[in-house]
mmCIF file of C-alpha atoms in Angstrom:
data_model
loop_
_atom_site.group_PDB
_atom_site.id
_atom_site.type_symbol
_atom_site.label_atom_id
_atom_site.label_comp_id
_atom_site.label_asym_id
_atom_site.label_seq_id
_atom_site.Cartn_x
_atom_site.Cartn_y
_atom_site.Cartn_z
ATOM 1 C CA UNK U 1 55.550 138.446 102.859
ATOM 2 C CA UNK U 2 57.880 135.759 102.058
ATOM 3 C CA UNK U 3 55.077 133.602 101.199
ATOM 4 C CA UNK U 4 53.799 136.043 98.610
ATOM 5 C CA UNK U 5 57.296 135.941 97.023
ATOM 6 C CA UNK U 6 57.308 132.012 96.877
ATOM 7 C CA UNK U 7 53.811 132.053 95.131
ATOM 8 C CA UNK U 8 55.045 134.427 92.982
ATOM 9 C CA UNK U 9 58.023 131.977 91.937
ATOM 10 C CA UNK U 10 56.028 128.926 91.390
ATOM 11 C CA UNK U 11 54.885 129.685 87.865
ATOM 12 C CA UNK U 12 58.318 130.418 86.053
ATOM 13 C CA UNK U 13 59.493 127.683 88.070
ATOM 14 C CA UNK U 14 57.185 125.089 86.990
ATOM 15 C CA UNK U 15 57.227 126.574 83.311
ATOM 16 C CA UNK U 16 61.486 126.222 83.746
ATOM 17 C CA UNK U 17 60.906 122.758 84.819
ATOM 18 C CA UNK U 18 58.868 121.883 81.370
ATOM 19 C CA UNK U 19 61.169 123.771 78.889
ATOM 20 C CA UNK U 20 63.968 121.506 80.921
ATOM 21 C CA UNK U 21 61.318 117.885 80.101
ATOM 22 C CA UNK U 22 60.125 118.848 76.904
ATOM 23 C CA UNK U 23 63.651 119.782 75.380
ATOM 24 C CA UNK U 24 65.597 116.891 76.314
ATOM 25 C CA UNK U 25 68.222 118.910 78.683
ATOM 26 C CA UNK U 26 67.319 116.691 82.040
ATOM 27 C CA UNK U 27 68.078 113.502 79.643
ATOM 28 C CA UNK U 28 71.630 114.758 78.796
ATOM 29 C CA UNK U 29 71.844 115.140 81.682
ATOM 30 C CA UNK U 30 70.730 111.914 83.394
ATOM 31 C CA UNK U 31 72.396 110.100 80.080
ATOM 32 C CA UNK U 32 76.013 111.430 81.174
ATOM 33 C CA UNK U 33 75.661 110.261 84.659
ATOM 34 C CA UNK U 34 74.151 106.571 83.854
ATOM 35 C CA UNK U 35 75.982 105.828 80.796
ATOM 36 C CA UNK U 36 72.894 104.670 79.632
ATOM 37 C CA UNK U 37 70.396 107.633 78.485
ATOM 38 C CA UNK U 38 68.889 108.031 75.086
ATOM 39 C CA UNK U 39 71.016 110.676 73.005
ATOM 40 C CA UNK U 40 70.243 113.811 73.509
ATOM 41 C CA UNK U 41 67.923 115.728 71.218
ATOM 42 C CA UNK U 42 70.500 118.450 70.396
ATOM 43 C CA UNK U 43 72.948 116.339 69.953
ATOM 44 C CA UNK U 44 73.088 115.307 65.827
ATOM 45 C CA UNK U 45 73.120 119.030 65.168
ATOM 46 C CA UNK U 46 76.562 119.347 67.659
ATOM 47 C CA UNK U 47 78.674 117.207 65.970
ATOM 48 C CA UNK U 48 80.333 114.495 67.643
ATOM 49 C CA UNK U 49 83.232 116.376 68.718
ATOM 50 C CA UNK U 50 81.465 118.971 71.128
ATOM 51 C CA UNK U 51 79.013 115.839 72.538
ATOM 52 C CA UNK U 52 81.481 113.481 73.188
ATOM 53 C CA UNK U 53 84.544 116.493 74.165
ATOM 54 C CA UNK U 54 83.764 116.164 78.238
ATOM 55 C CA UNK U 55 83.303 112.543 78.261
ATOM 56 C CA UNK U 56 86.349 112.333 76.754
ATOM 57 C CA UNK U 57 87.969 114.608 79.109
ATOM 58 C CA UNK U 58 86.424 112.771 81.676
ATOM 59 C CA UNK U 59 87.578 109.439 80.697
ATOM 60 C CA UNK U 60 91.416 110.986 80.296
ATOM 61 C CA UNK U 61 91.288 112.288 83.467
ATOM 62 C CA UNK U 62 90.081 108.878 85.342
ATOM 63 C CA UNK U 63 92.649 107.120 83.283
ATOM 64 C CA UNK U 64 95.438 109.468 85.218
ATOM 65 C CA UNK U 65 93.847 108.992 88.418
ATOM 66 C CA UNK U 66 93.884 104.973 88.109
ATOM 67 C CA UNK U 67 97.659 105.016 87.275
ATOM 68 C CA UNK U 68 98.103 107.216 89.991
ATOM 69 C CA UNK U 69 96.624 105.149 92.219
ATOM 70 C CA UNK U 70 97.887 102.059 90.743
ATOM 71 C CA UNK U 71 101.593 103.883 91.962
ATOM 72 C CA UNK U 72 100.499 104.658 95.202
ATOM 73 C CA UNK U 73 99.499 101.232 95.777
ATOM 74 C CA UNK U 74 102.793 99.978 94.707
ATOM 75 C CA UNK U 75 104.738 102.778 96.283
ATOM 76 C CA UNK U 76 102.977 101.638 99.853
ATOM 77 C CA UNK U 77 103.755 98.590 99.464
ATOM 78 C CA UNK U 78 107.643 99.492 98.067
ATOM 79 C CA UNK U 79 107.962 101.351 101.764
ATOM 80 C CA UNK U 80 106.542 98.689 103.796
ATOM 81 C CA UNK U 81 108.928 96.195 102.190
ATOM 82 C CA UNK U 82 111.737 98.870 102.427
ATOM 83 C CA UNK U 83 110.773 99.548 105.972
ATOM 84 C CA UNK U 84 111.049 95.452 106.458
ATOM 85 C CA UNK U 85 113.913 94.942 105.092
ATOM 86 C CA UNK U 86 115.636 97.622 107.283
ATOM 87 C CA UNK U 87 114.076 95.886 110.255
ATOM 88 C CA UNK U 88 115.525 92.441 109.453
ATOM 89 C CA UNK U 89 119.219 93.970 109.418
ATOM 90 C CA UNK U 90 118.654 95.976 112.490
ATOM 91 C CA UNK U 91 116.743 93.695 114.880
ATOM 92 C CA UNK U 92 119.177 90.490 114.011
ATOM 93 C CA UNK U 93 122.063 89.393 116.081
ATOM 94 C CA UNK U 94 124.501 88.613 113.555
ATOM 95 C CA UNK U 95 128.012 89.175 114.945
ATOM 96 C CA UNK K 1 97.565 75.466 140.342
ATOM 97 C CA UNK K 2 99.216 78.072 142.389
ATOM 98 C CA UNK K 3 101.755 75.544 143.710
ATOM 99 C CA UNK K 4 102.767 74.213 140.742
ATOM 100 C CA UNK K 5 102.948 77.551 138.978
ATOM 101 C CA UNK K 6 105.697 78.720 142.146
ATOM 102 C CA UNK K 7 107.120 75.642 141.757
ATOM 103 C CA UNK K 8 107.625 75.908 137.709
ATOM 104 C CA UNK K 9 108.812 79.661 138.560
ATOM 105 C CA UNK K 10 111.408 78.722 140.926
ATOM 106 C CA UNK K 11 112.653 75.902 138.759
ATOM 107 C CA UNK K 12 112.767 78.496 135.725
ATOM 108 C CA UNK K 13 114.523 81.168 137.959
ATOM 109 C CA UNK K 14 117.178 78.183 139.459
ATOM 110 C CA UNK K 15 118.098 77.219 135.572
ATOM 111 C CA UNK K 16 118.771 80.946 134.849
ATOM 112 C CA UNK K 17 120.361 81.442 138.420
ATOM 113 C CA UNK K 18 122.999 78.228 137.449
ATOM 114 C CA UNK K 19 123.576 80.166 133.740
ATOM 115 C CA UNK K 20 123.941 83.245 135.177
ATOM 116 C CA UNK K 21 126.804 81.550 137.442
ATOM 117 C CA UNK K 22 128.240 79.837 134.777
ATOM 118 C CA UNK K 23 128.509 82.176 132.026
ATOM 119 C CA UNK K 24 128.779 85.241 134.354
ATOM 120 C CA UNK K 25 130.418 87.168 131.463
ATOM 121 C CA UNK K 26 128.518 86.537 128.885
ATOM 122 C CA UNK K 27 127.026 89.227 126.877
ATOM 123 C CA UNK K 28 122.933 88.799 125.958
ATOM 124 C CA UNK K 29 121.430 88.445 122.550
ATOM 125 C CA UNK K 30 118.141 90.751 121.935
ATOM 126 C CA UNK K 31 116.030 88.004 123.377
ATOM 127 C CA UNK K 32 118.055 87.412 126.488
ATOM 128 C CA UNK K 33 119.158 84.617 125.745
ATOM 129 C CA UNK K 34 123.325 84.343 126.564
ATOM 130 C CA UNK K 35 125.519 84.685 123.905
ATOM 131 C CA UNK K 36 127.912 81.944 123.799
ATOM 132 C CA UNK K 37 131.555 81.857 123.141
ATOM 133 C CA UNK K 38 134.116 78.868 122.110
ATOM 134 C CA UNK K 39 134.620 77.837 125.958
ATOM 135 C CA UNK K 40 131.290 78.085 127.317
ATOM 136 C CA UNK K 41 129.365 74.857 128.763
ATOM 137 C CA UNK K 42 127.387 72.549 126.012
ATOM 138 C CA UNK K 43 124.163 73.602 127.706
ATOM 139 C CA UNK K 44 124.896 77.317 127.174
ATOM 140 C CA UNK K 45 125.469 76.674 123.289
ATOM 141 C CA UNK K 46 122.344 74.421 122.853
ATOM 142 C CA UNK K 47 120.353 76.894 125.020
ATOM 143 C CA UNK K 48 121.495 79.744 122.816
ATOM 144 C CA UNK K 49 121.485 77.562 119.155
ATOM 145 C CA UNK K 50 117.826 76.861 120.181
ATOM 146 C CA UNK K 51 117.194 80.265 120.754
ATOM 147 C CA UNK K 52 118.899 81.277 117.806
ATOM 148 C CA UNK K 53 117.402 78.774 115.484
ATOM 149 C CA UNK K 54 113.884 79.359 116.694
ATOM 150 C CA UNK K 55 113.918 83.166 116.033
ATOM 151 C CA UNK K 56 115.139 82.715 112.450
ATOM 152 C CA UNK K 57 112.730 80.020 112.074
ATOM 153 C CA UNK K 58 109.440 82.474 112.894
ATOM 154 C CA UNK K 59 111.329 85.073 110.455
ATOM 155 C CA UNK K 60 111.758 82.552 107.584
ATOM 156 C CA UNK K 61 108.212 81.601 107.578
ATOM 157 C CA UNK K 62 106.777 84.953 107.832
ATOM 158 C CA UNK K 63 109.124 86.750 105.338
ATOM 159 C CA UNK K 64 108.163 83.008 103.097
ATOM 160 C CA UNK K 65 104.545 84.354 103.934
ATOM 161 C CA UNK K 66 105.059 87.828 102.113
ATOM 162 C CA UNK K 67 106.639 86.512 99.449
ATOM 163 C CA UNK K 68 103.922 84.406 98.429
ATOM 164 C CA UNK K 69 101.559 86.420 99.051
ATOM 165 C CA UNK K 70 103.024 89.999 97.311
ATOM 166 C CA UNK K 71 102.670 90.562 93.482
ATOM 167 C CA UNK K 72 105.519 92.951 92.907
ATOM 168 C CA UNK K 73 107.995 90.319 92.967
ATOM 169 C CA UNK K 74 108.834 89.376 89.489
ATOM 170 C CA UNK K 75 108.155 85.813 88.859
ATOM 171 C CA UNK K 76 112.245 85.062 88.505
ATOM 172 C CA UNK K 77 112.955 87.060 91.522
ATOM 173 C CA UNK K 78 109.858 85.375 93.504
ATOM 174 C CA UNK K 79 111.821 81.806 92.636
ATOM 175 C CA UNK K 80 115.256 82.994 93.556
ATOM 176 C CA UNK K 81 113.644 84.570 97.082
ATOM 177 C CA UNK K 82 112.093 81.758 98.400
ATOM 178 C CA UNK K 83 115.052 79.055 97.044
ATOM 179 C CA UNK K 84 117.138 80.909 99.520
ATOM 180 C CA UNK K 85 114.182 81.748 101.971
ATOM 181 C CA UNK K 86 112.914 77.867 101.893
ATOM 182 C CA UNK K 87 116.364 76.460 101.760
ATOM 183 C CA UNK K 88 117.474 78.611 104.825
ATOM 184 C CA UNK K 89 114.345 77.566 106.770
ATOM 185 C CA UNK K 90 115.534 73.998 106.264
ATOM 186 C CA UNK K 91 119.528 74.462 107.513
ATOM 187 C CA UNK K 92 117.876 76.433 110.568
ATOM 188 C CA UNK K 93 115.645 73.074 111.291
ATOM 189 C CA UNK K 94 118.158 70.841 110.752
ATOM 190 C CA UNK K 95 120.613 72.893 112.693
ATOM 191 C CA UNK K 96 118.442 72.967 115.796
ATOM 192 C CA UNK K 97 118.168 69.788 115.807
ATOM 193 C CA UNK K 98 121.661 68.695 115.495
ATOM 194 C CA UNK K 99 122.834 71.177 118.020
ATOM 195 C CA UNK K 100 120.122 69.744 120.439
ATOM 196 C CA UNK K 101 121.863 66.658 119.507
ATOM 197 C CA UNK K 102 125.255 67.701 120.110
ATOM 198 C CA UNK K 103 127.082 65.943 122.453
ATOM 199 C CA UNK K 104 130.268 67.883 122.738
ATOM 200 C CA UNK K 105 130.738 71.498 122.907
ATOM 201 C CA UNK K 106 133.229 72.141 120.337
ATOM 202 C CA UNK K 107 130.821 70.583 117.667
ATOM 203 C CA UNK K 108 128.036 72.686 118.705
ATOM 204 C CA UNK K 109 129.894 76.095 119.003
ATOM 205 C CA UNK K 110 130.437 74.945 114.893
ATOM 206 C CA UNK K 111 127.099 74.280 114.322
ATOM 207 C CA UNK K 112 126.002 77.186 116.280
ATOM 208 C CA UNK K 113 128.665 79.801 114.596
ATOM 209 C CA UNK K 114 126.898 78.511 111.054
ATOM 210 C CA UNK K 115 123.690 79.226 111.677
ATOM 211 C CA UNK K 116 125.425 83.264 111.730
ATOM 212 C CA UNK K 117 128.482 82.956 109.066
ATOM 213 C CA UNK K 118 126.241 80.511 106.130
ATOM 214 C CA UNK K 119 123.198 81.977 106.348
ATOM 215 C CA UNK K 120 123.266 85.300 107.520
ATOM 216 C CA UNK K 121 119.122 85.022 107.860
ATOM 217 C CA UNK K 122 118.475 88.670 109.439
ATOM 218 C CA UNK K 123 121.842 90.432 107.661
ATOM 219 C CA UNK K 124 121.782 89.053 104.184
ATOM 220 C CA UNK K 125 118.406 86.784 103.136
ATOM 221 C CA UNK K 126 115.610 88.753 104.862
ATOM 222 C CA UNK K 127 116.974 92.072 103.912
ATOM 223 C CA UNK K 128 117.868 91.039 100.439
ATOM 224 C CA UNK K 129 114.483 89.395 99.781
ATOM 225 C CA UNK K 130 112.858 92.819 101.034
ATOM 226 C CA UNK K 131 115.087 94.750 99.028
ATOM 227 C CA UNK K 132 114.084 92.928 95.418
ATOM 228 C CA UNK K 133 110.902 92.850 96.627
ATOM 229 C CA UNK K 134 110.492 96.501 96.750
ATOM 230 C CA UNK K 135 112.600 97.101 93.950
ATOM 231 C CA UNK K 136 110.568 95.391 91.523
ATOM 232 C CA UNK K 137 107.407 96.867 92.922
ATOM 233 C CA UNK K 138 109.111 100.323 91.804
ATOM 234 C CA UNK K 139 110.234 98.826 88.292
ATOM 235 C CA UNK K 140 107.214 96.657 86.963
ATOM 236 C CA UNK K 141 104.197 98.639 88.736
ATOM 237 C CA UNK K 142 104.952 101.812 90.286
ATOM 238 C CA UNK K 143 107.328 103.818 87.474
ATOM 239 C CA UNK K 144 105.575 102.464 84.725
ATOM 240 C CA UNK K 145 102.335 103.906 85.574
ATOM 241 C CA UNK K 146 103.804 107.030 86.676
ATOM 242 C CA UNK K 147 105.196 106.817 82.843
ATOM 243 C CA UNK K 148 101.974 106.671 82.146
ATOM 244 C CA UNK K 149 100.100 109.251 83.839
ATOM 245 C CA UNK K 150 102.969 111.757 82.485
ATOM 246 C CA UNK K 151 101.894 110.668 79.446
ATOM 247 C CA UNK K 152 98.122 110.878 79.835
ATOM 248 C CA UNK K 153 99.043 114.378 81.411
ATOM 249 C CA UNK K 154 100.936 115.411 78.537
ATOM 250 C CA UNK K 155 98.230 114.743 76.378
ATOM 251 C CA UNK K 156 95.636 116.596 78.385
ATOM 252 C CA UNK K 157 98.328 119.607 78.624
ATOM 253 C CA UNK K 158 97.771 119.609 74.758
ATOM 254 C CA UNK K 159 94.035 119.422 74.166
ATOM 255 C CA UNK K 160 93.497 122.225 77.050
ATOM 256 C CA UNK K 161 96.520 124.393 76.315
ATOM 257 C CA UNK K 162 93.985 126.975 78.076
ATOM 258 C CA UNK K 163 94.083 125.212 81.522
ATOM 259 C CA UNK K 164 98.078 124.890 81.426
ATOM 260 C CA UNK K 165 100.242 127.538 83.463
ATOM 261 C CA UNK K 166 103.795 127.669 84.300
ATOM 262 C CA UNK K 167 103.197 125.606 87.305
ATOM 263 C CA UNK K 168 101.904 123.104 86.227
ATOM 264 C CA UNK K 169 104.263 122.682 83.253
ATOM 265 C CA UNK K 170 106.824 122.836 85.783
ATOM 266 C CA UNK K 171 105.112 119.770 88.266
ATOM 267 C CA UNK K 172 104.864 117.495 84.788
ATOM 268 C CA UNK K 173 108.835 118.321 83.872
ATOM 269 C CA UNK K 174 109.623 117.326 87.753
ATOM 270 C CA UNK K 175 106.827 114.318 87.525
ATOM 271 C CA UNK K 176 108.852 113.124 84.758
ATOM 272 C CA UNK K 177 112.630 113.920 86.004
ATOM 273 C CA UNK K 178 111.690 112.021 89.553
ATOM 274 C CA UNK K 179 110.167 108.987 87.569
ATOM 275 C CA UNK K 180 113.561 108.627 85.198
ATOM 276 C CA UNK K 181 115.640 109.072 87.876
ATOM 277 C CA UNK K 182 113.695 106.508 89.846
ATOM 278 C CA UNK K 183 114.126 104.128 86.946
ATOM 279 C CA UNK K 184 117.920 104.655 86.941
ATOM 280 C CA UNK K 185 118.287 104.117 90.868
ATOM 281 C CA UNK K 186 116.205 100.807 90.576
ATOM 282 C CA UNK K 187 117.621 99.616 87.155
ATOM 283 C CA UNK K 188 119.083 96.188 88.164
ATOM 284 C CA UNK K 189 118.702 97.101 91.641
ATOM 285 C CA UNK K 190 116.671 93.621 92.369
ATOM 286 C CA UNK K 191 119.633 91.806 90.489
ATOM 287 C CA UNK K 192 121.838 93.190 92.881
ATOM 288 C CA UNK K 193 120.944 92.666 95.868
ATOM 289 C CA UNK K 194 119.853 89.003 95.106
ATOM 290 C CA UNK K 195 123.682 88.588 94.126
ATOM 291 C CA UNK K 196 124.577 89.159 97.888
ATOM 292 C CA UNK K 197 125.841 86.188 99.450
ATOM 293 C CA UNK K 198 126.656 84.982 103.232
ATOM 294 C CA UNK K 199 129.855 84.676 102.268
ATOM 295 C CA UNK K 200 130.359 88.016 100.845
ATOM 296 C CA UNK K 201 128.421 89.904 103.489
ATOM 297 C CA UNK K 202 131.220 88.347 106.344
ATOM 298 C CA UNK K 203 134.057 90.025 103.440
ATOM 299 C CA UNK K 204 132.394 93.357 103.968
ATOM 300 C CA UNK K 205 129.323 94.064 106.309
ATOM 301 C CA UNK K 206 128.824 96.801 104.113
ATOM 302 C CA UNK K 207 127.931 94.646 101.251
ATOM 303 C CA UNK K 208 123.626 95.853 100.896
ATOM 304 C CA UNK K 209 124.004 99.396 101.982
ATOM 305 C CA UNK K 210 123.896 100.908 99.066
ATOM 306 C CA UNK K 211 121.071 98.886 97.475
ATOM 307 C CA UNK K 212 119.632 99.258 100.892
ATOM 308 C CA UNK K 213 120.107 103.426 100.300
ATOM 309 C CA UNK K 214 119.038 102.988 96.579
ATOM 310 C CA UNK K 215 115.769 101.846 97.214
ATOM 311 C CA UNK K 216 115.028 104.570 99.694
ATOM 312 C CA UNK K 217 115.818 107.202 97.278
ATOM 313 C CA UNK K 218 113.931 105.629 94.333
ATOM 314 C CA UNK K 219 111.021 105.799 96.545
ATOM 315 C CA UNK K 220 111.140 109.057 97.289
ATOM 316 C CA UNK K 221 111.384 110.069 93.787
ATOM 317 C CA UNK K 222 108.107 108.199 93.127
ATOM 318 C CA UNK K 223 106.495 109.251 95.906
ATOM 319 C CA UNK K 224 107.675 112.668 95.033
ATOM 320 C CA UNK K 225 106.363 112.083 90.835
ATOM 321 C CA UNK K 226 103.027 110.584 92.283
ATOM 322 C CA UNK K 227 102.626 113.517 93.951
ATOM 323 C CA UNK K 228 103.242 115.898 90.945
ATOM 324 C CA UNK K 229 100.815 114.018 89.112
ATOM 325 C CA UNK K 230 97.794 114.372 92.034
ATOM 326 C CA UNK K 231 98.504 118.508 92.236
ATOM 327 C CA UNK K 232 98.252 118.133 88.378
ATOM 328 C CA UNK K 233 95.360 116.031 88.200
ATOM 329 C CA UNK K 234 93.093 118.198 90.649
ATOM 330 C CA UNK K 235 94.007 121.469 88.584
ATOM 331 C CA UNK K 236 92.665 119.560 85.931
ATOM 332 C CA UNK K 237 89.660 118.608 87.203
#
C-alpha cells in the first residue's frame, strides 16, 4: 500500500525538482548561502530593493549580534577583574 | 630518606615550638605566619617581613601578568598601573632583603610596618589596578558597543515597524537607560580610583569603596542592557 503511494509521488516530485533546476530557484538559493552564486534569474525584474531586502536584514542583524558579543566579552572580563579586585582587599593582611 | 625527612620535620616543628613560646600572644596572619608587634624578638619580625614580602611579591607579579596581558586597560591607565605595580614589586624586594638584613629589631619592625603603611599592596594597588582595569573595559569596549547595538536596533525597529510590539520597545528604552546610566557610574571612575594613594587609604580605610561599589553597579547595568539587546535580537530573528 504505502509503496503504491510512494510510486505514485515520484513523478510530480521529479517534475518539482526540474521546475526548481530549470528556473533558477535552487541557485538563489545556494547563491544566498555561499555568497558566491550567479544572480538569480528573477532577479533584474525585482528590483534591487526586494533582492538585496533579507541580506540586508541579515547583515543588520549580525552586526547587533557582534556588538553584543563584543559587550559580553568585555562585560566577562569587567566581572572577573571586579571579582579580583575584591579579592585583593579581602584576602590581604593590611592592619 | 625517611630519616632525614623525620629529622627535617622535627627540626621544622622545634623552630615553630620555640616561636610559639616566644611570641605566645601573638595573633596569626592568613598564612600562619605570627604577626609581629614593636617588642617581639628580631627573628619573629624577619620571619614575618619574609612572609609578608613574599606573598605580595607572588601578587605583584601576577596582577603585573594581567595587566600586560588585558586590552581593556587604556594605554594611560596601563602605564600608571604597572608604574605603581612594578615600582611596588621593587620596595617589596628590596624590603625583604633589608629586613633579612636587619640586625636590630627596632629597625626591622620599621621596615616591616612599611611594607603595610607605603604600599598598601592588597588594600590600595591591587584593588585599584583591578578597579581601572574593569572600569575601562566598561567605558572603551563594553558601553560603546551596547551604544551601538541600540542603535543598530533602533534602526531595525524602523525598517520592520511590523515586527515591533510594546515589549520590545520597552527592552530597547531600558537597553538604552542601563547603558547611560552605566556610562555615568563609570565616567572618570578609572581616574579615581588610580588617584588613591597609601597614604590616603591609612586617612580613611574607606577610601575605594565607593569606586569599588561603582563598578559593581555599572556592571550590572551592562549586563542588564546586553541582555535587553539578546531578547531583542532573537525576536528579530
Amino acid at each position: 500500500m504505502i509503496g503504491r503511494a510512494a510510486s505514485r509521488l515520484v513523478g510530480p516530485a521529479v517534475a518539482l525538482a526540474l521546475l526548481i533546476a530549470l528556473t533558477g530557484c535552487g541557485k538563489l538559493a545556494a547563491g544566498q548561502g555561499a555568497g558566491t552564486g550567479a544572480p538569480p534569474l528573477g532577479s533584474a525584474g525585482a528590483g534591487p530593493a526586494a533582492s538585496t531586502a533579507p541580506a540586508d536584514d541579515s547583515s543588520a542583524l549580525d552586526a547587533i549580534s557582534q556588538d553584543l558579543d563584543s559587550a559580553s566579552t568585555a562585560n566577562t572580563e569587567a566581572g572577573s577583574n571586579a571579582a579580583a579586585g575584591d579579592q585583593a582587599a579581602t584576602t590581604g593582611d593590611e592592619p | 630518606m625517611f630519616r632525614i625527612l623525620t629529622v627535617a620535620a622535627a627540626a621544622g616543628a622545634l623552630t615553630l615550638g620555640s616561636l610559639a613560646c616566644a611570641a605566645p600572644a601573638l595573633a596569626s596572619t592568613g598564612d600562619g605566619t605570627p604577626t609581629p608587634t614593636a617588642h617581639s624578638s628580631l627573628s619573629a619580625i624577619q620571619q614575618a617581613g619574609a612572609a609578608a614580602t613574599s606573598k605580595r611579591i607572588a601578587s605583584l607579579t601576577t596582577g603585573i601578568g594581567k595587566v600586560n596581558a588585558t586590552t581593556k586597560l587604556s594605554a594611560a591607565d596601563k602605564s600608571t598601573v604597572l608604574g605603581t605595580l612594578n615600582g611596588d614589586l621593587s620596595a617589596m624586594q628590596g624590603l625583604q632583603t633589608k629586613i633579612a638584613a636587619d640586625t636590630d629589631a627596632a629597625t626591622a619592625w620599621t621596615d616591616y610596618r612599611s611594607i603595610f603603611t607605603q604600599y598598601r599592596v592588597y588594600a590600595v594597588a591591587l584593588p585599584q589596578s583591578y578597579i581601572a582595569a574593569a572600569a575601562d573595559g566598561l567605558t572603551d569596549t563594553a558601553i560603546p558597543k551596547l551604544q551601538s547595538a541600540a542603535s543598530r536596533i533602533s534602526a531595525a525597529f524602523a525598517s520592520h515597524p511590523d515586527k515591533v510590539t510594546p515589549d520590545l520597545q520597552a527592552k530597547l528604552a531600558d537597553m538604552q537607560a542601563k547603558t547611560a546610566d552605566a556610562a555615568s557610574k563609570t565616567s572618570g571612575l578609572a581616574a579615581s580610583a588610580l588617584a588613591v594613594t597609601p597614604a590616603s587609604y591609612n586617612a580613611n580605610h574607606a577610601v575605594l569603596t565607593d569606586d569599588r561599589a561603582a563598578v559593581r553597579a555599572a556592571l550590572a547595568d551592562t549586563k542588564a542592557a546586553a541582555q535587553d539587546g539578546r531578547a531583542i535580537l532573537a525576536a528579530l530573528k
